[in-house]
PDB file of C-alpha atoms in Angstrom:
ATOM      1  CA  MET A   1     -19.776   4.659   2.064  1.00 80.00           C
ATOM      2  CA  ILE A   2     -17.121   4.838   4.712  1.00 86.00           C
ATOM      3  CA  LEU A   3     -18.572   2.325   7.016  1.00 89.00           C
ATOM      4  CA  ASP A   4     -19.093   0.031   3.977  1.00 92.00           C
ATOM      5  CA  ILE A   5     -15.507   0.420   3.005  1.00 93.00           C
ATOM      6  CA  TYR A   6     -14.435  -0.608   6.680  1.00 93.00           C
ATOM      7  CA  LYS A   7     -16.879  -3.540   6.755  1.00 93.00           C
ATOM      8  CA  ASP A   8     -15.616  -4.882   3.372  1.00 93.00           C
ATOM      9  CA  ALA A   9     -11.861  -4.472   4.385  1.00 93.00           C
ATOM     10  CA  LEU A  10     -12.351  -6.006   7.830  1.00 92.00           C
ATOM     11  CA  GLU A  11     -13.901  -9.157   6.404  1.00 91.00           C
ATOM     12  CA  TYR A  12     -11.636  -9.354   3.327  1.00 91.00           C
ATOM     13  CA  SER A  13      -8.469  -9.202   5.400  1.00 89.00           C
ATOM     14  CA  ALA A  14      -9.617 -12.482   7.239  1.00 87.00           C
ATOM     15  CA  LYS A  15     -10.423 -14.355   4.026  1.00 87.00           C
ATOM     16  CA  ASP A  16      -7.259 -16.599   4.054  1.00 84.00           C
ATOM     17  CA  TRP A  17      -5.426 -17.245   7.286  1.00 83.00           C
ATOM     18  CA  THR A  18      -2.801 -19.254   5.448  1.00 86.00           C
ATOM     19  CA  LYS A  19      -1.615 -16.007   3.593  1.00 86.00           C
ATOM     20  CA  LEU A  20      -1.806 -14.070   6.838  1.00 85.00           C
ATOM     21  CA  VAL A  21       0.706 -16.384   8.349  1.00 83.00           C
ATOM     22  CA  ILE A  22       2.948 -16.082   5.281  1.00 86.00           C
ATOM     23  CA  LEU A  23       2.777 -12.423   5.471  1.00 87.00           C
ATOM     24  CA  GLY A  24       3.709 -12.644   9.202  1.00 84.00           C
ATOM     25  CA  VAL A  25       6.699 -14.627   8.466  1.00 84.00           C
ATOM     26  CA  VAL A  26       7.627 -11.766   6.056  1.00 84.00           C
ATOM     27  CA  CYS A  27       6.766  -9.239   8.738  1.00 82.00           C
ATOM     28  CA  LEU A  28       9.126 -11.079  11.246  1.00 76.00           C
ATOM     29  CA  PHE A  29      12.230 -10.500   9.064  1.00 77.00           C
ATOM     30  CA  SER A  30      11.025  -7.043   7.789  1.00 75.00           C
ATOM     31  CA  PHE A  31      13.995  -5.367   9.526  1.00 72.00           C
ATOM     32  CA  LEU A  32      15.883  -6.643   6.568  1.00 77.00           C
ATOM     33  CA  LEU A  33      15.731  -4.707   3.379  1.00 79.00           C
ATOM     34  CA  LEU A  34      14.365  -7.501   0.976  1.00 84.00           C
ATOM     35  CA  PRO A  35      11.389  -8.833   3.224  1.00 86.00           C
ATOM     36  CA  LEU A  36      10.370  -5.044   3.764  1.00 88.00           C
ATOM     37  CA  PHE A  37       9.998  -4.569   0.058  1.00 93.00           C
ATOM     38  CA  LEU A  38       8.091  -7.769  -0.241  1.00 92.00           C
ATOM     39  CA  LEU A  39       5.771  -6.671   2.424  1.00 91.00           C
ATOM     40  CA  THR A  40       5.213  -3.319   0.861  1.00 94.00           C
ATOM     41  CA  GLY A  41       4.740  -4.908  -2.631  1.00 94.00           C
ATOM     42  CA  TYR A  42       2.157  -7.379  -1.375  1.00 95.00           C
ATOM     43  CA  ASN A  43       0.143  -4.425   0.132  1.00 95.00           C
ATOM     44  CA  TYR A  44       0.425  -2.901  -3.149  1.00 96.00           C
ATOM     45  CA  ARG A  45      -1.262  -5.971  -4.670  1.00 96.00           C
ATOM     46  CA  VAL A  46      -3.933  -5.589  -2.140  1.00 95.00           C
ATOM     47  CA  ILE A  47      -4.579  -2.120  -3.388  1.00 96.00           C
ATOM     48  CA  ASN A  48      -4.346  -3.136  -7.050  1.00 95.00           C
ATOM     49  CA  ASN A  49      -7.091  -5.644  -6.523  1.00 93.00           C
ATOM     50  CA  ALA A  50      -9.265  -3.099  -4.586  1.00 94.00           C
ATOM     51  CA  VAL A  51      -8.782  -0.138  -7.216  1.00 94.00           C
ATOM     52  CA  HIS A  52     -10.086  -2.747  -9.987  1.00 91.00           C
ATOM     53  CA  GLY A  53     -12.818  -4.180  -7.890  1.00 86.00           C
ATOM     54  CA  VAL A  54     -15.892  -3.071  -5.929  1.00 84.00           C
ATOM     55  CA  ILE A  55     -17.154  -2.888  -2.426  1.00 87.00           C
ATOM     56  CA  ASN A  56     -18.438  -6.045  -0.921  1.00 81.00           C
ATOM     57  CA  GLY A  57     -16.827  -8.094  -4.034  1.00 77.00           C
ATOM     58  CA  ARG A  58     -15.510 -11.456  -3.926  1.00 82.00           C
ATOM     59  CA  ASP A  59     -11.913 -10.683  -4.653  1.00 84.00           C
ATOM     60  CA  PRO A  60      -9.340 -13.155  -3.118  1.00 88.00           C
ATOM     61  CA  LEU A  61      -6.128 -12.197  -1.257  1.00 91.00           C
ATOM     62  CA  PRO A  62      -3.368 -11.814  -3.534  1.00 91.00           C
ATOM     63  CA  GLU A  63      -1.139 -14.828  -4.131  1.00 88.00           C
ATOM     64  CA  PHE A  64       2.625 -14.739  -3.040  1.00 87.00           C
ATOM     65  CA  ASN A  65       4.038 -15.463  -6.645  1.00 87.00           C
ATOM     66  CA  ASP A  66       6.157 -13.450  -8.781  1.00 88.00           C
ATOM     67  CA  LEU A  67       8.485 -12.302  -6.094  1.00 90.00           C
ATOM     68  CA  ILE A  68      10.814 -10.172  -8.232  1.00 93.00           C
ATOM     69  CA  GLU A  69       7.832  -8.294  -9.472  1.00 94.00           C
ATOM     70  CA  MET A  70       6.368  -7.974  -6.030  1.00 94.00           C
ATOM     71  CA  PHE A  71       9.953  -6.700  -4.820  1.00 94.00           C
ATOM     72  CA  ILE A  72      10.022  -4.086  -7.640  1.00 94.00           C
ATOM     73  CA  ASP A  73       6.424  -2.864  -6.687  1.00 95.00           C
ATOM     74  CA  GLY A  74       7.624  -2.613  -3.108  1.00 95.00           C
ATOM     75  CA  VAL A  75      10.501  -0.467  -4.160  1.00 95.00           C
ATOM     76  CA  LYS A  76       8.323   1.764  -6.097  1.00 96.00           C
ATOM     77  CA  VAL A  77       5.843   2.334  -3.392  1.00 96.00           C
ATOM     78  CA  VAL A  78       8.556   3.198  -0.901  1.00 95.00           C
ATOM     79  CA  ILE A  79      10.176   5.503  -3.398  1.00 96.00           C
ATOM     80  CA  VAL A  80       6.737   7.399  -3.672  1.00 96.00           C
ATOM     81  CA  GLN A  81       6.269   7.495  -0.051  1.00 95.00           C
ATOM     82  CA  ILE A  82       9.870   8.933   0.519  1.00 95.00           C
ATOM     83  CA  ALA A  83       9.362  11.500  -2.248  1.00 95.00           C
ATOM     84  CA  TYR A  84       5.957  12.929  -0.778  1.00 95.00           C
ATOM     85  CA  LEU A  85       7.165  12.935   2.953  1.00 94.00           C
ATOM     86  CA  LEU A  86      10.420  14.993   1.801  1.00 95.00           C
ATOM     87  CA  ILE A  87       8.297  18.035   1.456  1.00 94.00           C
ATOM     88  CA  PRO A  88       6.980  18.274   4.971  1.00 94.00           C
ATOM     89  CA  PHE A  89      10.282  17.305   6.378  1.00 95.00           C
ATOM     90  CA  ILE A  90      12.232  20.004   4.216  1.00 95.00           C
ATOM     91  CA  ILE A  91       9.689  22.562   5.156  1.00 93.00           C
ATOM     92  CA  PHE A  92       9.932  21.832   8.939  1.00 93.00           C
ATOM     93  CA  LEU A  93      13.782  21.786   8.619  1.00 93.00           C
ATOM     94  CA  ILE A  94      13.671  25.364   7.085  1.00 92.00           C
ATOM     95  CA  PHE A  95      11.524  26.607  10.030  1.00 91.00           C
ATOM     96  CA  ALA A  96      13.998  24.820  12.359  1.00 89.00           C
ATOM     97  CA  VAL A  97      16.917  26.354  10.829  1.00 90.00           C
ATOM     98  CA  ILE A  98      15.496  29.969  10.768  1.00 90.00           C
ATOM     99  CA  ALA A  99      14.243  29.466  14.380  1.00 86.00           C
ATOM    100  CA  GLY A 100      17.688  28.493  15.521  1.00 82.00           C
ATOM    101  CA  ASN A 101      18.983  31.822  14.434  1.00 83.00           C
ATOM    102  CA  LEU A 102      16.413  33.690  16.679  1.00 81.00           C
ATOM    103  CA  SER A 103      16.040  33.702  20.332  1.00 77.00           C
ATOM    104  CA  GLY A 104      13.252  33.965  23.020  1.00 77.00           C
ATOM    105  CA  ALA A 105       9.808  33.992  22.127  1.00 82.00           C
ATOM    106  CA  ALA A 106      10.379  34.694  18.527  1.00 83.00           C
ATOM    107  CA  SER A 107      12.172  31.426  18.040  1.00 85.00           C
ATOM    108  CA  SER A 108       9.454  29.495  20.060  1.00 86.00           C
ATOM    109  CA  ALA A 109       6.517  31.200  18.067  1.00 88.00           C
ATOM    110  CA  LEU A 110       8.158  30.493  14.681  1.00 89.00           C
ATOM    111  CA  MET A 111       8.847  26.719  15.647  1.00 89.00           C
ATOM    112  CA  LEU A 112       4.952  26.414  16.629  1.00 91.00           C
ATOM    113  CA  ILE A 113       3.964  28.038  13.223  1.00 92.00           C
ATOM    114  CA  GLY A 114       6.424  25.840  11.522  1.00 91.00           C
ATOM    115  CA  ALA A 115       4.943  22.695  13.362  1.00 92.00           C
ATOM    116  CA  LEU A 116       1.399  23.674  12.555  1.00 94.00           C
ATOM    117  CA  ILE A 117       2.176  24.366   8.690  1.00 94.00           C
ATOM    118  CA  THR A 118       4.247  20.991   8.669  1.00 94.00           C
ATOM    119  CA  PHE A 119       1.378  19.068  10.113  1.00 92.00           C
ATOM    120  CA  VAL A 120      -1.160  20.405   7.680  1.00 91.00           C
ATOM    121  CA  ILE A 121       1.293  19.763   4.791  1.00 94.00           C
ATOM    122  CA  PHE A 122       2.071  16.135   6.140  1.00 93.00           C
ATOM    123  CA  ILE A 123      -1.674  15.419   6.089  1.00 90.00           C
ATOM    124  CA  VAL A 124      -1.929  16.547   2.388  1.00 91.00           C
ATOM    125  CA  ALA A 125       1.186  14.511   1.646  1.00 93.00           C
ATOM    126  CA  GLU A 126      -0.147  11.285   3.277  1.00 91.00           C
ATOM    127  CA  LEU A 127      -3.308  11.671   1.177  1.00 92.00           C
ATOM    128  CA  MET A 128      -1.423  12.311  -1.999  1.00 93.00           C
ATOM    129  CA  ILE A 129       0.849   9.183  -1.124  1.00 94.00           C
ATOM    130  CA  GLN A 130      -2.210   6.961  -0.621  1.00 94.00           C
ATOM    131  CA  MET A 131      -4.012   8.114  -3.769  1.00 95.00           C
ATOM    132  CA  GLY A 132      -0.756   8.565  -5.661  1.00 96.00           C
ATOM    133  CA  ILE A 133      -0.166   4.835  -5.185  1.00 96.00           C
ATOM    134  CA  CYS A 134      -3.899   3.869  -5.975  1.00 96.00           C
ATOM    135  CA  HIS A 135      -3.537   6.015  -9.119  1.00 96.00           C
ATOM    136  CA  MET A 136      -0.313   4.085 -10.104  1.00 96.00           C
ATOM    137  CA  ALA A 137      -2.039   0.756  -9.482  1.00 96.00           C
ATOM    138  CA  TYR A 138      -5.103   1.728 -11.539  1.00 95.00           C
ATOM    139  CA  ASN A 139      -2.863   2.852 -14.443  1.00 95.00           C
ATOM    140  CA  ASP A 140      -1.109  -0.664 -14.687  1.00 92.00           C
ATOM    141  CA  GLY A 141       1.787   0.256 -12.447  1.00 92.00           C
ATOM    142  CA  ALA A 142       2.897   3.327 -14.456  1.00 94.00           C
ATOM    143  CA  PHE A 143       5.320   4.910 -12.031  1.00 95.00           C
ATOM    144  CA  SER A 144       4.978   8.396 -13.233  1.00 95.00           C
ATOM    145  CA  LYS A 145       1.199   8.317 -12.505  1.00 95.00           C
ATOM    146  CA  ALA A 146       2.208   8.236  -8.797  1.00 95.00           C
ATOM    147  CA  PHE A 147       3.239  11.942  -9.303  1.00 95.00           C
ATOM    148  CA  ALA A 148       0.616  13.013 -11.681  1.00 94.00           C
ATOM    149  CA  PHE A 149      -0.351  15.583  -9.189  1.00 92.00           C
ATOM    150  CA  SER A 150      -3.334  17.270 -11.271  1.00 93.00           C
ATOM    151  CA  GLU A 151      -4.960  13.927 -11.857  1.00 94.00           C
ATOM    152  CA  ILE A 152      -4.447  12.731  -8.202  1.00 94.00           C
ATOM    153  CA  LYS A 153      -5.919  16.119  -7.041  1.00 92.00           C
ATOM    154  CA  GLU A 154      -8.847  15.637  -9.345  1.00 93.00           C
ATOM    155  CA  ALA A 155      -9.494  12.208  -7.800  1.00 93.00           C
ATOM    156  CA  ILE A 156      -9.437  13.418  -4.324  1.00 93.00           C
ATOM    157  CA  ASP A 157     -11.738  16.375  -5.396  1.00 93.00           C
ATOM    158  CA  GLU A 158     -14.140  13.928  -6.657  1.00 93.00           C
ATOM    159  CA  ILE A 159     -14.091  11.628  -3.756  1.00 93.00           C
ATOM    160  CA  GLY A 160     -14.119  14.676  -1.417  1.00 92.00           C
ATOM    161  CA  TRP A 161     -11.171  15.998   0.845  1.00 90.00           C
ATOM    162  CA  PHE A 162     -13.359  15.771   3.780  1.00 91.00           C
ATOM    163  CA  GLU A 163     -14.336  12.071   3.092  1.00 91.00           C
ATOM    164  CA  CYS A 164     -10.717  11.035   2.477  1.00 92.00           C
ATOM    165  CA  ILE A 165      -9.546  12.743   5.639  1.00 90.00           C
ATOM    166  CA  VAL A 166     -12.342  11.039   7.706  1.00 92.00           C
ATOM    167  CA  THR A 167     -11.552   7.768   6.097  1.00 92.00           C
ATOM    168  CA  TYR A 168      -7.963   7.905   6.790  1.00 89.00           C
ATOM    169  CA  VAL A 169      -8.331   9.163  10.294  1.00 90.00           C
ATOM    170  CA  GLY A 170     -10.854   6.269  10.901  1.00 93.00           C
ATOM    171  CA  LEU A 171      -8.317   3.958   9.663  1.00 93.00           C
ATOM    172  CA  ILE A 172      -5.801   5.235  12.240  1.00 92.00           C
ATOM    173  CA  ILE A 173      -8.348   4.973  15.010  1.00 94.00           C
ATOM    174  CA  ILE A 174      -9.500   1.437  14.222  1.00 93.00           C
ATOM    175  CA  THR A 175      -5.834   0.279  13.806  1.00 91.00           C
ATOM    176  CA  LEU A 176      -5.040   1.795  17.350  1.00 91.00           C
ATOM    177  CA  VAL A 177      -8.263   0.181  18.764  1.00 92.00           C
ATOM    178  CA  ILE A 178      -7.582  -3.427  17.511  1.00 89.00           C
ATOM    179  CA  SER A 179      -3.991  -3.111  18.479  1.00 84.00           C
ATOM    180  CA  PHE A 180      -4.862  -1.887  22.013  1.00 86.00           C
ATOM    181  CA  VAL A 181      -7.574  -4.578  22.514  1.00 87.00           C
ATOM    182  CA  VAL A 182      -5.437  -7.525  21.435  1.00 82.00           C
ATOM    183  CA  THR A 183      -2.562  -6.165  23.550  1.00 77.00           C
ATOM    184  CA  ALA A 184      -4.893  -5.679  26.691  1.00 79.00           C
ATOM    185  CA  ILE A 185      -6.367  -9.088  26.334  1.00 79.00           C
ATOM    186  CA  ILE A 186      -3.065 -10.906  26.214  1.00 72.00           C
ATOM    187  CA  GLY A 187      -1.925  -8.643  29.019  1.00 70.00           C
ATOM    188  CA  LEU A 188      -4.824  -9.584  31.224  1.00 77.00           C
ATOM    189  CA  ILE A 189      -4.249 -13.209  30.418  1.00 72.00           C
ATOM    190  CA  PHE A 190      -0.659 -13.230  31.525  1.00 65.00           C
ATOM    191  CA  THR A 191      -1.578 -10.944  34.368  1.00 67.00           C
ATOM    192  CA  ALA A 192      -3.615 -13.879  35.845  1.00 69.00           C
ATOM    193  CA  PHE A 193      -0.983 -16.236  35.123  1.00 61.00           C
ATOM    194  CA  GLY A 194       1.563 -14.016  36.842  1.00 55.00           C
ATOM    195  CA  ILE A 195      -0.583 -13.958  40.016  1.00 50.00           C
ATOM    196  CA  SER A 196      -1.114 -17.708  39.819  1.00 48.00           C
ATOM    197  CA  GLY A 197       2.770 -18.201  39.383  1.00 47.00           C
ATOM    198  CA  ALA A 198       3.428 -16.009  42.081  1.00 47.00           C
ATOM    199  CA  VAL A 199       1.317 -18.081  44.273  1.00 46.00           C
ATOM    200  CA  LEU A 200       2.670 -21.450  43.259  1.00 44.00           C
ATOM    201  CA  GLY A 201       6.092 -20.061  43.822  1.00 50.00           C
ATOM    202  CA  ALA A 202       7.050 -19.393  40.008  1.00 51.00           C
ATOM    203  CA  ASP A 203       9.008 -16.173  39.083  1.00 51.00           C
ATOM    204  CA  PRO A 204       6.238 -13.582  37.969  1.00 53.00           C
ATOM    205  CA  SER A 205       8.816 -11.476  36.068  1.00 55.00           C
ATOM    206  CA  GLY A 206       9.570 -14.619  33.734  1.00 56.00           C
ATOM    207  CA  ILE A 207       5.753 -15.009  33.024  1.00 55.00           C
ATOM    208  CA  PHE A 208       5.657 -11.250  32.323  1.00 56.00           C
ATOM    209  CA  VAL A 209       8.505 -11.674  29.829  1.00 61.00           C
ATOM    210  CA  LEU A 210       6.857 -14.635  28.265  1.00 61.00           C
ATOM    211  CA  GLY A 211       3.505 -12.540  27.892  1.00 59.00           C
ATOM    212  CA  VAL A 212       5.434  -9.772  26.143  1.00 64.00           C
ATOM    213  CA  LEU A 213       7.173 -12.148  23.713  1.00 66.00           C
ATOM    214  CA  ILE A 214       3.845 -13.966  22.994  1.00 67.00           C
ATOM    215  CA  ASN A 215       2.138 -10.580  22.608  1.00 66.00           C
ATOM    216  CA  SER A 216       4.801  -9.439  20.136  1.00 67.00           C
ATOM    217  CA  ALA A 217       4.543 -12.807  18.352  1.00 68.00           C
ATOM    218  CA  ILE A 218       0.800 -12.542  17.833  1.00 69.00           C
ATOM    219  CA  THR A 219       0.947  -8.895  16.748  1.00 70.00           C
ATOM    220  CA  MET A 220       3.880  -9.742  14.244  1.00 70.00           C
ATOM    221  CA  PHE A 221       2.238 -12.966  12.658  1.00 72.00           C
ATOM    222  CA  ILE A 222      -1.431 -12.169  12.837  1.00 75.00           C
ATOM    223  CA  VAL A 223      -2.413  -8.579  13.967  1.00 83.00           C
ATOM    224  CA  GLY A 224       0.108  -6.666  11.846  1.00 84.00           C
ATOM    225  CA  PRO A 225      -0.414  -8.528   8.589  1.00 88.00           C
ATOM    226  CA  TYR A 226      -4.337  -8.245   9.196  1.00 90.00           C
ATOM    227  CA  LEU A 227      -4.181  -4.590   9.631  1.00 91.00           C
ATOM    228  CA  SER A 228      -1.915  -3.745   6.812  1.00 92.00           C
ATOM    229  CA  ILE A 229      -4.154  -5.678   4.433  1.00 93.00           C
ATOM    230  CA  PHE A 230      -7.202  -4.019   6.056  1.00 94.00           C
ATOM    231  CA  ASN A 231      -5.552  -0.460   5.400  1.00 94.00           C
ATOM    232  CA  SER A 232      -4.543  -1.216   1.907  1.00 95.00           C
ATOM    233  CA  ARG A 233      -7.836  -2.654   0.986  1.00 95.00           C
ATOM    234  CA  SER A 234      -9.808   0.445   2.535  1.00 95.00           C
ATOM    235  CA  ILE A 235      -7.507   3.017   0.645  1.00 95.00           C
ATOM    236  CA  GLY A 236      -7.877   1.188  -2.589  1.00 95.00           C
ATOM    237  CA  LEU A 237     -11.783   0.987  -2.145  1.00 94.00           C
ATOM    238  CA  LEU A 238     -11.689   4.661  -1.351  1.00 94.00           C
ATOM    239  CA  TYR A 239     -10.005   5.486  -4.676  1.00 94.00           C
ATOM    240  CA  THR A 240     -12.888   3.869  -6.477  1.00 92.00           C
ATOM    241  CA  MET A 241     -15.397   6.271  -4.932  1.00 91.00           C
ATOM    242  CA  GLN A 242     -14.866   8.706  -7.530  1.00 84.00           C
ATOM    243  CA  ILE A 243     -17.761  10.436  -9.182  1.00 61.00           C
TER     244      ILE A 243
END
């Protein structure tokens, strides 16, 4: 099941390179508030398609239209993410404050315990975020459904907590591997050019900077959007695996 989800999402993400480039332009300006919400809203549309579809279906990539609706969806998703992540943050803060009033080994031990508890709660919060967004999409965008804890927990129970965690960890690994491979390939290419440039009397540092800029551009315009769609599609399909 998990491998089928990955296969579908990897193929789906490369269906329309024109939309990937458009999403890449949005990513370029994502440091601004409006494009960031548009990017998040588009990924929400990918999830929405997935939760109403099937693995290895023929769903096209979402269109870039109704930008106001896309923006609102993006805002809703960000609010859901912040709300859930506040829980592990507050718990860690409580442990940090208490540990700050202690000294020596007691402080260190409490901080270690707090870090472990926070990590576990963070993993649960991440799963609740992903499944909560999927649950919201499945229920026609009803914002309250992202916080329907009993319904979301029931969905995770039906899929299986182990399967959810393994799928999520797998997404992280695949994302890191793809990013590393692309970066390494571009780095090797420009290392070769750097050596050639040194032989020809060119400035190797200038070639290195050019390599970094091109690497960043490729990551921003192609790899980043591709991976964001891949992750969104995978999570949405995972939601459909309920019994």
